[in-house]
Coordinates of C-alpha atoms in Angstrom, one line a residue:
M22 CA 13.1 49.9 54.3
K23 CA 12.7 46.6 56.2
A24 CA 9.2 46.3 54.6
N25 CA 10.8 46.7 51.1
I26 CA 13.4 44.0 51.9
F27 CA 10.7 41.6 53.2
T28 CA 8.6 42.2 50.1
L29 CA 11.6 41.5 47.9
L30 CA 12.4 38.3 49.7
L31 CA 8.8 37.1 49.5
C32 CA 8.7 37.7 45.7
I33 CA 11.9 35.7 45.3
I34 CA 10.5 32.8 47.3
L35 CA 7.3 32.8 45.3
M36 CA 9.2 32.8 42.1
S37 CA 11.3 29.9 43.3
C38 CA 8.1 27.9 44.1
N39 CA 6.7 28.5 40.6
E40 CA 10.0 27.3 39.0
T41 CA 9.9 24.2 41.2
K42 CA 6.5 23.3 39.9
K43 CA 7.7 23.2 36.3
T44 CA 9.0 19.6 36.6
P45 CA 9.7 17.0 33.9
T46 CA 6.6 15.2 35.2
D47 CA 4.4 18.1 34.1
K48 CA 6.1 18.1 30.7
T49 CA 5.7 14.4 30.3
T50 CA 2.0 14.6 31.1
K51 CA 1.5 17.2 28.4
E52 CA 3.4 15.1 25.9
V53 CA 1.3 12.1 26.8
D54 CA -1.9 14.1 26.3
N55 CA -0.7 15.3 22.9
T56 CA 0.3 11.7 21.9
E57 CA -3.2 10.5 22.8
A58 CA -4.7 13.2 20.8
V59 CA -2.7 12.2 17.7
K60 CA -3.7 8.5 18.2
T61 CA -7.4 9.3 18.4
E62 CA -7.3 11.7 15.4
P63 CA -9.5 10.2 12.7
M64 CA -7.8 8.8 9.6
T65 CA -8.4 10.8 6.4
F66 CA -9.2 8.5 3.5
K67 CA -8.9 9.4 -0.2
N68 CA -12.0 7.4 -1.1
K69 CA -13.9 4.3 -0.1
G70 CA -11.3 2.0 -1.7
H71 CA -8.6 3.5 0.5
E72 CA -10.7 3.0 3.6
L73 CA -11.4 -0.6 2.8
V74 CA -7.7 -1.3 2.3
Y75 CA -6.8 0.5 5.5
N76 CA -9.4 -1.6 7.4
L77 CA -7.8 -4.7 5.7
T78 CA -4.4 -3.8 7.1
Q79 CA -5.8 -3.4 10.6
K80 CA -6.6 -7.1 10.4
T81 CA -3.5 -8.5 8.7
G82 CA -1.0 -6.0 10.2
N83 CA 0.5 -2.9 8.5
Y84 CA 4.0 -2.3 7.4
Q85 CA 5.0 -1.0 10.8
T86 CA 4.0 -4.4 12.1
L87 CA 6.6 -6.0 9.8
L88 CA 9.2 -3.4 10.7
N89 CA 8.7 -4.4 14.4
K90 CA 9.5 -8.0 13.4
K91 CA 12.8 -6.9 11.9
D92 CA 13.3 -9.7 9.4
V93 CA 11.9 -13.1 8.2
V94 CA 13.1 -16.4 7.0
Y95 CA 10.8 -18.9 5.3
T96 CA 10.7 -21.7 2.7
Y97 CA 9.2 -20.8 -0.7
T98 CA 7.8 -23.6 -2.9
Y99 CA 6.5 -22.8 -6.4
K100 CA 5.0 -25.6 -8.6
T101 CA 3.7 -25.4 -12.2
P102 CA 1.1 -27.7 -13.7
K103 CA 4.0 -29.4 -15.7
G104 CA 5.6 -30.4 -12.4
E105 CA 8.4 -27.8 -12.5
I106 CA 9.3 -26.9 -8.9
D107 CA 11.3 -24.1 -7.3
I108 CA 12.3 -24.4 -3.7
S109 CA 14.1 -21.5 -2.1
T110 CA 15.0 -20.3 1.4
E111 CA 13.9 -16.7 1.4
K112 CA 15.4 -14.1 3.8
Y113 CA 14.3 -10.4 4.1
I114 CA 15.1 -7.4 6.2
F115 CA 12.0 -5.2 6.2
N116 CA 13.8 -1.9 6.7
G117 CA 15.2 -1.2 3.2
E118 CA 13.4 -4.3 1.7
L119 CA 16.6 -6.3 1.5
S120 CA 16.0 -9.7 -0.1
Y121 CA 17.9 -13.0 -0.5
G122 CA 16.9 -16.3 -1.9
A123 CA 18.9 -19.6 -1.9
Y124 CA 17.4 -22.0 -4.5
S125 CA 18.1 -25.6 -3.7
Q126 CA 15.7 -26.5 -6.6
H127 CA 15.1 -24.3 -9.6
Q128 CA 13.4 -26.1 -12.5
R129 CA 11.5 -22.9 -13.4
T130 CA 14.0 -20.1 -12.3
L131 CA 17.2 -20.2 -14.3
P132 CA 17.0 -24.0 -15.0
Q133 CA 20.1 -23.8 -17.2
L134 CA 22.2 -23.4 -14.1
E135 CA 23.0 -26.6 -12.1
G136 CA 23.4 -26.7 -8.3
L137 CA 22.7 -24.0 -5.7
I138 CA 21.8 -20.6 -7.0
E139 CA 21.7 -17.5 -4.7
Q140 CA 20.0 -14.3 -5.5
G141 CA 20.3 -11.1 -3.5
Y142 CA 19.4 -7.4 -3.3
D143 CA 21.4 -5.3 -0.8
G144 CA 19.4 -2.1 -1.2
S145 CA 21.2 -0.9 -4.3
E146 CA 22.5 -3.9 -6.3
F147 CA 21.0 -7.2 -7.6
W148 CA 23.4 -10.1 -7.7
L149 CA 23.5 -13.8 -8.6
K150 CA 25.7 -16.7 -7.6
N151 CA 25.9 -20.3 -8.8
N152 CA 27.6 -22.7 -6.5
G153 CA 29.4 -19.7 -4.9
T154 CA 30.6 -18.2 -8.2
I155 CA 29.4 -14.7 -9.2
I156 CA 27.3 -14.7 -12.4
E157 CA 27.4 -11.5 -14.5
D158 CA 25.1 -12.7 -17.3
E159 CA 22.8 -9.8 -18.2
A160 CA 19.7 -11.9 -19.0
A161 CA 20.1 -13.9 -15.7
L162 CA 20.5 -10.7 -13.7
K163 CA 17.4 -9.3 -15.3
R164 CA 15.5 -12.3 -13.9
V165 CA 17.0 -11.7 -10.5
A166 CA 15.9 -8.0 -10.7
F167 CA 12.4 -9.4 -11.2
N168 CA 12.4 -12.2 -8.7
R169 CA 13.9 -10.4 -5.7
P170 CA 11.4 -7.5 -5.4
T171 CA 8.5 -9.7 -6.6
N172 CA 9.0 -12.3 -4.0
F173 CA 9.4 -9.7 -1.3
Y174 CA 6.3 -7.8 -2.5
W175 CA 4.1 -11.0 -2.5
F176 CA 5.1 -11.7 1.1
A177 CA 4.6 -8.1 2.3
M178 CA 1.7 -7.2 -0.1
M179 CA -1.1 -6.7 2.3
P180 CA 0.8 -4.2 4.5
K181 CA 2.4 -2.5 1.5
L182 CA -1.0 -1.7 0.0
L183 CA -0.8 1.5 2.1
D184 CA 2.5 2.6 0.6
P185 CA 2.8 6.2 -0.7
G186 CA 2.0 6.4 -4.4
V187 CA -0.8 3.8 -4.3
I188 CA -3.9 4.8 -6.2
Y189 CA -7.3 3.4 -5.0
E190 CA -10.5 3.1 -6.9
Y191 CA -13.7 1.5 -5.5
L192 CA -15.4 -0.5 -8.3
G193 CA -18.5 -1.6 -6.4
D194 CA -19.5 -5.0 -5.0
K195 CA -20.0 -8.5 -6.5
T196 CA -21.3 -11.9 -5.4
I197 CA -19.1 -14.8 -6.2
D198 CA -19.9 -18.3 -5.0
S199 CA -22.4 -16.9 -2.5
I200 CA -19.8 -14.5 -1.0
V201 CA -20.2 -10.7 -1.4
Y202 CA -17.1 -8.8 -2.2
D203 CA -16.1 -5.2 -2.3
I204 CA -13.9 -4.7 -5.3
V205 CA -11.0 -2.2 -5.1
K206 CA -8.7 -1.4 -8.0
V207 CA -5.1 -0.7 -6.9
S208 CA -2.6 0.9 -9.2
F209 CA 0.7 2.8 -8.7
T210 CA 2.1 6.2 -9.8
S211 CA 4.8 6.0 -12.4
T212 CA 7.7 8.5 -12.4
D213 CA 9.0 7.4 -15.9
N214 CA 5.6 6.9 -17.6
K215 CA 6.2 3.1 -17.8
P216 CA 3.2 0.8 -17.2
T217 CA 2.8 -0.3 -13.6
D218 CA 1.1 -3.4 -12.3
I219 CA -2.7 -3.3 -11.6
Y220 CA -4.3 -5.2 -8.7
Q221 CA -8.0 -5.8 -8.4
L222 CA -8.8 -6.8 -4.8
Y223 CA -11.8 -8.8 -3.8
I224 CA -12.4 -8.0 -0.2
N225 CA -14.8 -10.3 1.6
K226 CA -17.5 -8.2 3.3
N227 CA -17.8 -10.6 6.2
T228 CA -14.1 -11.0 7.1
G229 CA -12.7 -7.8 5.7
L230 CA -9.9 -9.9 4.1
V231 CA -8.8 -10.3 0.5
D232 CA -9.9 -13.8 -0.6
Q233 CA -8.6 -13.3 -4.2
F234 CA -7.2 -10.7 -6.5
L235 CA -6.5 -10.0 -10.1
F236 CA -3.0 -8.9 -11.1
T237 CA -0.9 -8.0 -14.1
V238 CA 2.8 -8.4 -14.7
A239 CA 4.0 -5.2 -16.3
D240 CA 7.7 -6.2 -16.4
F241 CA 6.8 -8.9 -18.9
G242 CA 4.2 -6.8 -20.8
K243 CA 1.2 -8.9 -19.5
M244 CA -1.2 -6.1 -19.0
E245 CA -4.3 -7.0 -21.0
V246 CA -5.0 -10.5 -19.6
P247 CA -4.7 -10.6 -15.8
F248 CA -4.1 -13.6 -13.5
L249 CA -6.4 -14.5 -10.7
M250 CA -4.7 -15.3 -7.3
K251 CA -6.6 -17.1 -4.6
V252 CA -5.2 -17.1 -1.1
E253 CA -5.6 -18.7 2.3
Y254 CA -4.3 -17.1 5.5
E255 CA -2.3 -18.4 8.5
D256 CA -1.7 -16.5 11.7
I257 CA 2.1 -16.2 12.2
E258 CA 3.0 -14.4 15.4
G259 CA 0.0 -12.1 15.2
I260 CA 0.2 -11.4 11.5
L261 CA -2.2 -12.8 9.0
I262 CA 0.0 -14.2 6.1
P263 CA -1.5 -15.6 2.9
T264 CA 0.7 -18.7 3.0
K265 CA -1.3 -20.8 0.6
R266 CA -1.7 -19.3 -2.9
K267 CA -2.7 -20.5 -6.4
Y268 CA -3.2 -18.6 -9.6
K269 CA -4.0 -18.9 -13.3
S270 CA -5.2 -16.8 -16.2
S271 CA -8.5 -15.0 -15.9
N272 CA -10.3 -12.0 -17.3
W273 CA -11.3 -8.7 -15.6
E274 CA -14.5 -10.3 -14.3
A275 CA -12.5 -12.8 -12.3
E276 CA -13.6 -15.6 -14.6
V277 CA -10.8 -18.1 -14.8
T278 CA -9.8 -20.3 -17.7
D279 CA -10.0 -24.1 -17.5
Q280 CA -6.2 -24.2 -17.2
P281 CA -4.7 -25.9 -14.2
W282 CA -3.6 -23.8 -11.2
I283 CA 0.0 -22.8 -10.4
S284 CA 0.6 -23.1 -6.7
V285 CA 2.9 -21.1 -4.4
N286 CA 3.2 -22.0 -0.7
W287 CA 5.2 -20.5 2.1
T288 CA 6.2 -22.6 5.1
N289 CA 8.5 -22.5 8.1
I290 CA 8.0 -18.8 8.6
K291 CA 10.1 -17.3 11.4
F292 CA 10.4 -13.6 12.2
N293 CA 13.1 -11.7 14.1
N294 CA 16.0 -13.9 13.3
G295 CA 18.7 -11.3 13.8
L296 CA 19.8 -11.3 10.2
K297 CA 22.8 -9.2 9.3
E298 CA 23.0 -7.0 6.2
A299 CA 26.2 -8.8 5.1
I300 CA 24.0 -11.8 4.1
F301 CA 22.5 -9.6 1.3
K302 CA 25.7 -8.4 -0.1
K303 CA 27.5 -9.9 -3.1

């Protein structure tokens, strides 16, 4: 009988020891191992074009890089060959793609309005103010509905090239001015069968960066004749931003016309400003 009691006690003690060994530390170790396995899992690419774009975002930063920065404030300057100038203070929150622009000068954008104009997108509604007064004009609001997502997309374009619904097509390589480029066509799935913009990226084989790209403007029906955009990068807090840009009409071989360039520059770029969503509401 004593032997049976001793055996029972021994079993209980051994079971207690086994339970003690199942500590949070052991669980954490297993979770770390699994996390590392996920991180080292190779990326699955749709095609060579997708792989090239992915590699590009490893250099410029991907969209998670922008999300980590929370928001951005910068000065946007647009100048046409005729000397028309737009200057706006742009503010974005990356989570939700909220967008605000305060135009101190707008000789190209809504030039019929005098004084300060403010444009905003709060995640669901586009709005416009002129000297603090709400503007409900349909044509003016249509322009806002183009400007707000367009300005945001230009700023975040390189990271957003990995967005869901992006279609990649590798078109081969080409030498331009002694530089060899991989050419990737980027288009977008359409849920309403409306035409979407097309981008043709020229990725420098030496740097892995986009030096220039062709683009269309579907919202204004400009699909047949593209524009060529040339860019220069600046490292802002570890993110490569194409802060200097110029574009003009081209063809699909990236041969530009003799027209003068339109310039777009971004300056005074500052991330993580603690912007509140109230800024983006009407």
